[in-house]
Amino acid sequence: MSGFPEFNYLNQALHVESVALQHIAEEFGTPCYVYSRAALTAGYHEFENAFAQREHLICYAVKANSNIAILNLLARLGSGFDIVSGGELQRVIRAGGDPRKTVFSGVGKNSDELRMALAANILCFNVESLAELHLLNQLAGEMNRKAPVSLRVNPDVDAKTHPYISTGLKENKFGVPVAEAEKIYHARHQFPHIQFTGLDCHIGSQLTELNPFMQASEKMLNLLGQLQSQGHEIEHLDLGGGLGIRYADETPPSISDYVSALCACTAQVKQRLLIEPGRAMIGNAGLLLTRTEYLKHTPDRNFAVVDAAMNDLMRPSLYDAYHAILPVKQNNAETHDYQVVGPICETGDFLGHDRKLSLANGDLLAVMSAGAYGMSMSSNYNTRPRVAEVMVDGDAVHLIRQRETIEQLIAGEQLIP
Ligand SMILES: *Cc1c(COP(=O)(O)O)cnc(C)c1O
């Protein structure tokens, strides 16, 4: 057992659904991101089913993994989208996603992005400051439109996650404080080109407890009650994303427990519920396949130098995040403690520390739980072309992103005379 559904050992060889990773490495090369369509679909259905009769919209957070094949599969399942840039909006449209099911978050949306989203007629702008609201009001006026808006409220709750991905504390740059939100809704007549349709919050990512979600929901419900008692009509309540996944020994609530808890907590209001899950949808539906280039033994440590690096999967370097690393071919030979590192010229370039592995040169490894914030955070540091991505569907493998070439990578650069 690998511990990951859809990723299992068969005759000691790690498979994704019915396909051996060994075959994927031979056909598509390494490093390579490998996703399971069945795992992605199961995740979506678990969200969808848990809402039962409640009116709702799942807005997949595109930044977790923005490959258009993945967006397309989700769009076909009926998903909406949460975007944070004009580029992501273009991806959603290219993938056949519905702008009417798309919400736009982010603290720094520029005028071009706001205009593009107004023209696309998106479902809602999750506005994060008074200054943004003024700009959106002006642009909507110029375009003769009414912009649908949720204010993103900063509920000031501790998400108990890594500080870099905690977003709902009052010292964070996100959203507006509850009291200011109330004032802005009251001053709605100063914004003739805005229609306030919702309320929004998002308190952080990789949350492993329900309690912070409940605290945030309570604060949102209080604000909603206040606004309604003063005659504001709010159509939807957007509770953001942030549900964590198991990377090592975390025990986050299941998708269905999480959704059921949100539904129960908001049972007294009739508003449509929106959520913006990213990681919980795709994180454990993907892995990074990499090959061991060199084994290097020093008096202090054993290094496995692999062909994937921090530019391909940044989470270990950025957050000191843990990803399980599994051998693609199991054997019973003696194990050593390995530092699994990439070829990049930084000591911070590692995928895992102190992993018990039995390795020979050329062996393949699977870096697990890499479906979210893996490829989407990758870079070309050290002039490394971005890796290929493939989607397994039963016994079929589809290339969903070609490995980048050096030519593509430098195409936009030019010499000065
Ligand atoms: C990143 C983000 C999400 C998704 O977070 P996950 O932890 O991946 O579920 C949702 N909403 C907003 C506003 C975000 O910035």
Coordinates of C-alpha atoms and ligand atoms in Angstrom, one line a residue:
M1 CA 0.0 0.0 0.0
S2 CA 1.2 3.5 -0.8
G3 CA -1.4 5.2 1.3
F4 CA -2.7 7.1 -1.7
P5 CA -5.8 5.9 -3.5
E6 CA -5.2 5.5 -7.2
F7 CA -1.4 5.2 -6.5
N8 CA -0.7 1.6 -5.7
Y9 CA 2.1 -1.1 -5.8
L10 CA 1.4 -4.0 -8.1
N11 CA 4.1 -6.6 -8.2
Q12 CA 6.3 -4.2 -6.3
A13 CA 5.9 -1.6 -9.1
L14 CA 4.2 1.7 -8.3
H15 CA 1.2 2.3 -10.6
V16 CA -1.1 5.3 -11.2
E17 CA -4.5 3.7 -11.8
S18 CA -3.5 0.9 -14.2
V19 CA -0.3 2.4 -15.6
A20 CA 3.2 1.6 -14.3
L21 CA 5.2 4.8 -13.5
Q22 CA 8.2 3.0 -15.1
H23 CA 6.3 3.1 -18.5
I24 CA 5.5 6.8 -18.1
A25 CA 9.2 7.5 -17.4
E26 CA 10.2 5.6 -20.5
E27 CA 7.7 7.3 -22.8
F28 CA 7.7 10.9 -21.5
G29 CA 11.0 11.2 -19.7
T30 CA 11.7 12.6 -16.2
P31 CA 11.0 14.8 -14.3
C32 CA 7.4 14.6 -15.0
Y33 CA 4.2 15.5 -13.2
V34 CA 1.7 12.6 -13.2
Y35 CA -2.0 13.1 -12.3
S36 CA -4.9 10.6 -11.9
R37 CA -8.1 11.5 -13.5
A38 CA -10.0 9.1 -11.2
A39 CA -8.5 10.8 -8.1
L40 CA -9.4 14.3 -9.3
T41 CA -12.9 13.2 -10.2
A42 CA -13.4 11.5 -6.9
G43 CA -12.3 14.6 -5.1
Y44 CA -14.8 16.8 -7.0
H45 CA -17.6 14.3 -6.4
E46 CA -16.9 14.2 -2.7
F47 CA -17.3 18.0 -2.5
E48 CA -20.4 17.9 -4.7
N49 CA -22.1 15.1 -2.9
A50 CA -21.5 16.5 0.6
F51 CA -23.5 19.7 -0.3
A52 CA -26.5 17.4 -0.8
Q53 CA -29.6 19.7 -1.1
R54 CA -27.8 23.0 -0.2
E55 CA -27.7 25.5 -3.0
H56 CA -24.0 25.9 -3.7
L57 CA -21.1 26.5 -6.2
I58 CA -17.7 24.9 -6.0
C59 CA -15.1 27.4 -7.4
Y60 CA -11.9 25.4 -7.9
A61 CA -8.9 27.6 -7.0
V62 CA -7.0 27.7 -10.3
K63 CA -3.7 28.7 -8.8
A64 CA -3.3 25.3 -7.1
N65 CA -2.9 23.7 -10.6
S66 CA -3.8 25.7 -13.7
N67 CA -3.2 23.2 -16.5
I68 CA -6.0 23.7 -18.9
A69 CA -6.7 19.9 -19.2
I70 CA -7.4 19.9 -15.4
L71 CA -9.5 23.0 -15.7
N72 CA -11.4 21.4 -18.6
L73 CA -12.1 18.2 -16.6
L74 CA -13.4 20.2 -13.7
A75 CA -15.5 22.4 -16.0
R76 CA -17.0 19.2 -17.5
L77 CA -17.9 18.1 -14.0
G78 CA -19.7 21.4 -13.5
S79 CA -17.1 23.2 -11.4
G80 CA -16.8 26.9 -11.2
F81 CA -13.5 28.7 -10.7
D82 CA -11.7 31.1 -8.3
I83 CA -9.1 33.1 -10.2
V84 CA -6.4 35.5 -9.0
S85 CA -5.2 37.0 -12.3
G86 CA -6.3 37.9 -15.8
G87 CA -4.1 35.1 -17.0
E88 CA -6.0 32.6 -15.0
L89 CA -9.3 34.0 -16.4
Q90 CA -7.9 33.4 -19.9
R91 CA -7.0 29.8 -18.9
V92 CA -10.5 29.2 -17.6
I93 CA -12.1 30.5 -20.8
R94 CA -9.6 28.5 -23.0
A95 CA -10.5 25.4 -21.0
G96 CA -14.2 25.8 -21.6
G97 CA -14.9 27.0 -18.1
D98 CA -17.9 29.3 -17.5
P99 CA -17.2 32.9 -16.5
R100 CA -20.6 33.0 -14.9
K101 CA -19.3 30.5 -12.4
T102 CA -16.0 32.4 -11.9
V103 CA -15.0 34.5 -8.9
F104 CA -12.0 36.8 -9.0
S105 CA -9.9 37.1 -5.8
G106 CA -6.6 38.8 -5.1
V107 CA -5.3 42.0 -3.4
G108 CA -3.7 43.6 -6.5
K109 CA -6.0 43.2 -9.5
N110 CA -4.9 45.8 -12.1
S111 CA -7.2 47.8 -14.4
D112 CA -6.5 45.6 -17.4
E113 CA -7.5 42.5 -15.4
L114 CA -10.6 44.2 -14.0
R115 CA -11.7 45.3 -17.5
M116 CA -11.1 41.8 -18.9
A117 CA -13.2 40.2 -16.1
L118 CA -16.0 42.8 -16.6
A119 CA -16.0 42.1 -20.3
A120 CA -16.2 38.4 -19.6
N121 CA -19.2 38.9 -17.3
I122 CA -17.8 36.9 -14.3
L123 CA -20.0 35.9 -11.4
C124 CA -18.3 38.1 -8.8
F125 CA -15.3 40.2 -7.9
N126 CA -14.0 39.4 -4.4
V127 CA -12.8 42.9 -3.6
E128 CA -10.1 43.3 -1.1
S129 CA -9.8 47.0 -0.4
L130 CA -11.7 50.3 -0.6
A131 CA -9.2 51.5 -3.2
E132 CA -9.9 48.5 -5.4
L133 CA -13.7 49.1 -5.0
H134 CA -13.3 52.7 -6.2
L135 CA -11.3 51.6 -9.3
L136 CA -13.8 48.9 -10.1
N137 CA -16.7 51.3 -9.8
Q138 CA -15.0 53.7 -12.2
L139 CA -14.1 51.0 -14.7
A140 CA -17.6 49.5 -14.6
G141 CA -19.1 52.9 -15.2
E142 CA -16.8 53.5 -18.2
M143 CA -17.9 50.2 -19.6
N144 CA -21.5 50.8 -18.8
R145 CA -21.8 47.8 -16.6
K146 CA -22.6 46.9 -13.0
A147 CA -19.9 44.9 -11.3
P148 CA -21.1 42.2 -9.0
V149 CA -19.0 42.4 -5.8
S150 CA -18.4 40.4 -2.6
L151 CA -16.2 42.2 -0.1
R152 CA -13.5 39.9 1.1
V153 CA -13.7 40.2 4.9
N154 CA -10.7 39.5 7.0
P155 CA -12.3 37.7 10.0
D156 CA -9.1 37.8 12.1
V157 CA -9.0 34.1 13.0
D158 CA -5.9 32.0 13.4
A159 CA -5.8 29.3 10.7
K160 CA -3.0 27.5 12.6
T161 CA -1.1 26.8 9.5
H162 CA 2.3 27.9 8.1
P163 CA 2.7 31.7 8.4
Y164 CA 3.3 32.2 4.7
I165 CA -0.1 30.7 3.9
S166 CA -2.1 32.1 6.7
T167 CA -4.3 34.9 5.3
G168 CA -7.1 35.6 7.8
L169 CA -5.3 37.4 10.6
K170 CA -5.7 41.1 10.9
E171 CA -1.9 41.7 10.3
N172 CA -2.2 39.9 6.9
K173 CA -2.6 41.9 3.7
F174 CA -5.8 40.2 2.7
G175 CA -9.4 41.5 2.9
V176 CA -11.0 44.3 4.9
P177 CA -11.8 44.2 8.6
V178 CA -15.4 43.4 9.6
A179 CA -16.1 46.9 10.8
E180 CA -14.9 48.5 7.6
A181 CA -16.8 46.0 5.5
E182 CA -20.0 47.0 7.3
K183 CA -19.3 50.7 6.6
I184 CA -18.6 50.1 2.9
Y185 CA -21.9 48.1 2.5
H186 CA -23.7 51.0 4.1
A187 CA -22.1 53.5 1.8
R188 CA -23.1 51.4 -1.2
H189 CA -24.9 54.4 -2.8
Q190 CA -21.5 56.0 -3.4
F191 CA -20.8 53.1 -5.8
P192 CA -23.4 53.3 -8.5
H193 CA -21.7 50.8 -10.8
I194 CA -21.3 48.2 -8.1
Q195 CA -23.8 45.6 -7.1
F196 CA -23.0 44.1 -3.7
T197 CA -24.1 40.5 -4.2
G198 CA -22.1 38.5 -1.7
L199 CA -19.8 38.2 1.3
D200 CA -16.4 36.5 1.1
C201 CA -13.6 35.2 3.3
H202 CA -10.5 32.9 2.9
I203 CA -8.4 32.4 6.0
G204 CA -5.5 30.4 4.7
S205 CA -4.3 27.2 3.2
Q206 CA -3.5 23.6 4.4
L207 CA -5.8 23.9 7.4
T208 CA -6.0 20.6 9.3
E209 CA -8.7 21.6 11.8
L210 CA -12.3 22.5 11.4
N211 CA -12.4 25.0 14.3
P212 CA -10.9 28.0 12.4
F213 CA -13.3 27.5 9.6
M214 CA -16.2 27.5 12.1
Q215 CA -14.9 30.6 13.8
A216 CA -14.7 32.4 10.4
S217 CA -18.1 31.2 9.4
E218 CA -19.6 32.5 12.7
K219 CA -18.1 35.9 12.1
M220 CA -19.4 36.0 8.5
L221 CA -22.9 35.0 9.7
N222 CA -22.9 37.8 12.3
L223 CA -21.9 40.3 9.6
L224 CA -24.5 38.8 7.2
G225 CA -27.2 39.2 10.0
Q226 CA -26.2 42.8 10.6
L227 CA -26.4 43.7 6.9
Q228 CA -29.7 41.9 6.4
S229 CA -31.3 43.6 9.3
Q230 CA -30.3 46.9 7.7
G231 CA -32.0 45.9 4.4
H232 CA -29.0 44.7 2.4
E233 CA -29.7 41.9 0.0
I234 CA -26.8 39.4 0.0
E235 CA -27.2 36.5 -2.4
H236 CA -24.2 34.3 -1.6
L237 CA -21.7 33.5 1.1
D238 CA -18.3 32.5 -0.1
L239 CA -16.3 30.7 2.6
G240 CA -13.1 30.4 0.6
G241 CA -10.8 27.4 0.3
G242 CA -8.0 26.1 2.5
L243 CA -8.9 22.6 3.5
G244 CA -5.7 20.7 4.1
I245 CA -4.5 17.3 2.9
R246 CA -2.4 14.6 4.3
Y247 CA 1.3 15.0 3.3
A248 CA 2.8 13.1 6.2
D249 CA 0.9 12.4 9.4
E250 CA -1.6 15.2 9.3
T251 CA -5.2 14.3 10.0
P252 CA -7.3 16.9 8.3
P253 CA -11.1 16.5 8.2
S254 CA -12.4 14.6 5.2
I255 CA -13.8 16.7 2.4
S256 CA -17.3 15.5 3.3
D257 CA -16.9 16.3 7.0
Y258 CA -15.6 19.7 6.1
V259 CA -18.5 20.5 3.7
S260 CA -21.1 19.1 6.1
A261 CA -19.7 21.2 8.9
L262 CA -19.9 24.4 6.7
C263 CA -23.5 23.5 5.7
A264 CA -24.5 22.8 9.3
C265 CA -23.0 26.0 10.6
T266 CA -24.8 28.1 8.0
A267 CA -28.1 26.1 8.1
Q268 CA -30.0 29.1 9.5
V269 CA -29.3 31.2 6.4
K270 CA -30.6 30.7 2.9
Q271 CA -27.8 32.2 0.9
R272 CA -26.1 30.1 -1.8
L273 CA -22.8 28.8 -0.4
L274 CA -19.6 29.2 -2.5
I275 CA -16.3 27.5 -1.6
E276 CA -12.9 27.8 -3.3
P277 CA -11.0 24.6 -2.8
G278 CA -7.6 24.1 -4.5
R279 CA -5.3 21.8 -2.6
A280 CA -7.9 19.4 -1.4
M281 CA -9.2 18.9 -4.9
I282 CA -5.9 18.2 -6.7
G283 CA -3.1 17.8 -4.1
N284 CA -3.2 14.1 -3.7
A285 CA -4.2 13.5 -7.3
G286 CA -0.7 14.1 -8.5
L287 CA 2.9 13.2 -8.0
L288 CA 6.3 14.3 -9.4
L289 CA 8.2 11.5 -11.0
T290 CA 12.0 11.9 -10.9
R291 CA 15.1 9.8 -11.6
T292 CA 18.2 9.4 -9.4
E293 CA 21.2 10.8 -11.2
Y294 CA 23.9 10.2 -8.7
L295 CA 24.3 8.7 -5.3
K296 CA 26.9 10.5 -3.3
H297 CA 28.2 9.3 0.0
T298 CA 30.1 11.6 2.3
P299 CA 31.4 10.8 5.8
D300 CA 28.4 12.7 7.2
R301 CA 25.6 12.0 4.8
N302 CA 24.2 10.1 1.9
F303 CA 22.9 12.2 -1.0
A304 CA 20.5 11.1 -3.7
V305 CA 20.9 13.7 -6.5
V306 CA 17.8 13.5 -8.5
D307 CA 16.7 15.2 -11.8
A308 CA 13.9 17.2 -10.2
A309 CA 14.7 20.3 -8.2
M310 CA 13.3 23.3 -6.3
N311 CA 12.3 25.0 -9.5
D312 CA 10.0 22.1 -10.3
L313 CA 8.6 21.6 -6.8
M314 CA 9.2 24.6 -4.6
R315 CA 7.2 23.6 -1.5
P316 CA 10.0 21.9 0.4
S317 CA 12.4 24.9 -0.1
L318 CA 9.7 27.5 0.5
Y319 CA 7.8 26.2 3.4
D320 CA 10.1 23.3 4.6
A321 CA 7.1 21.2 3.5
Y322 CA 7.2 17.4 3.7
H323 CA 6.4 15.3 0.7
A324 CA 6.5 11.5 0.9
I325 CA 9.0 10.0 -1.5
L326 CA 8.4 6.5 -2.6
P327 CA 10.5 4.1 -4.7
V328 CA 8.9 3.3 -8.1
K329 CA 10.3 -0.2 -7.8
Q330 CA 10.2 -1.8 -4.3
N331 CA 13.1 -4.0 -3.3
N332 CA 14.2 -5.7 -0.1
A333 CA 17.8 -4.4 0.0
E334 CA 19.3 -2.5 2.9
T335 CA 18.1 1.1 3.2
H336 CA 20.1 4.2 4.0
D337 CA 19.1 7.6 5.2
Y338 CA 19.2 9.8 2.1
Q339 CA 19.1 13.6 1.5
V340 CA 17.0 13.7 -1.7
V341 CA 18.4 16.8 -3.5
G342 CA 18.2 18.4 -6.9
P343 CA 20.9 19.7 -9.2
I344 CA 20.4 23.4 -8.4
C345 CA 23.1 25.5 -6.9
E346 CA 21.4 26.2 -3.5
T347 CA 21.6 24.3 -0.3
G348 CA 17.9 25.0 -0.1
D349 CA 17.4 22.8 -3.1
F350 CA 16.0 19.6 -1.6
L351 CA 12.9 17.5 -2.0
G352 CA 13.3 15.5 1.3
H353 CA 15.6 15.1 4.2
D354 CA 16.6 11.8 5.9
R355 CA 14.5 9.4 3.8
K356 CA 15.0 5.7 4.3
L357 CA 15.5 4.4 0.8
S358 CA 17.3 1.6 -0.9
L359 CA 18.6 3.1 -4.1
A360 CA 20.8 2.5 -7.1
N361 CA 21.8 5.0 -9.8
G362 CA 19.0 5.5 -12.2
D363 CA 16.2 4.4 -9.9
L364 CA 12.9 6.3 -10.2
L365 CA 11.3 8.0 -7.3
A366 CA 7.8 9.3 -6.8
V367 CA 7.4 12.6 -4.9
M368 CA 3.8 12.2 -3.6
S369 CA 1.1 14.8 -3.0
A370 CA 2.5 17.1 -5.6
G371 CA -0.7 17.8 -7.5
A372 CA -1.3 21.2 -5.9
Y373 CA 1.2 24.1 -5.9
G374 CA 3.7 22.0 -7.7
M375 CA 3.7 22.7 -11.4
S376 CA 1.9 26.0 -10.8
M377 CA 4.7 27.4 -8.7
S378 CA 7.5 26.1 -10.9
S379 CA 10.1 28.3 -12.5
N380 CA 13.0 28.3 -14.9
Y381 CA 15.6 28.9 -12.3
N382 CA 19.0 27.6 -13.5
T383 CA 17.6 27.7 -17.1
R384 CA 15.7 24.5 -16.4
P385 CA 12.9 23.9 -18.9
R386 CA 9.6 23.2 -17.1
V387 CA 8.8 19.6 -17.0
A388 CA 6.1 17.5 -18.8
E389 CA 2.7 16.8 -17.3
V390 CA 0.6 13.7 -18.0
M391 CA -2.8 12.6 -17.0
V392 CA -3.5 8.9 -16.4
D393 CA -7.1 7.8 -17.2
G394 CA -7.5 4.0 -16.5
D395 CA -4.9 2.4 -18.7
A396 CA -4.4 5.4 -20.9
V397 CA -1.8 8.2 -20.5
H398 CA -2.4 11.6 -22.0
L399 CA 0.3 14.2 -22.3
I400 CA -1.3 17.5 -21.0
R401 CA 1.8 19.7 -21.2
Q402 CA 4.9 19.1 -23.3
R403 CA 8.3 19.4 -21.7
E404 CA 9.5 22.9 -22.4
T405 CA 12.5 23.4 -24.7
I406 CA 15.4 25.7 -24.2
E407 CA 14.3 27.5 -27.4
Q408 CA 10.8 28.3 -25.9
L409 CA 12.4 29.3 -22.7
I410 CA 14.6 32.0 -24.2
A411 CA 12.3 33.0 -27.1
G412 CA 11.3 36.4 -25.6
E413 CA 14.9 37.5 -24.9
Q414 CA 16.9 39.7 -27.2
L415 CA 20.3 41.3 -27.6
I416 CA 20.7 45.1 -27.5
P417 CA 22.4 46.7 -30.6
Ligands
LIG1 C1 -5.2 30.1 -2.7 C2 -6.7 30.4 -2.5 C3 -7.6 29.5 -2.4 C4 -7.3 28.0 -2.4 O1 -6.7 27.6 -1.2 P1 -6.4 26.0 -1.0 O2 -5.7 25.9 0.3 O3 -5.6 25.5 -2.1 O4 -7.8 25.4 -0.9 C5 -9.0 29.9 -2.3 N1 -9.3 31.2 -2.2 C6 -8.4 32.1 -2.3 C7 -8.8 33.6 -2.3 C8 -7.0 31.8 -2.4 O5 -6.1 32.8 -2.5

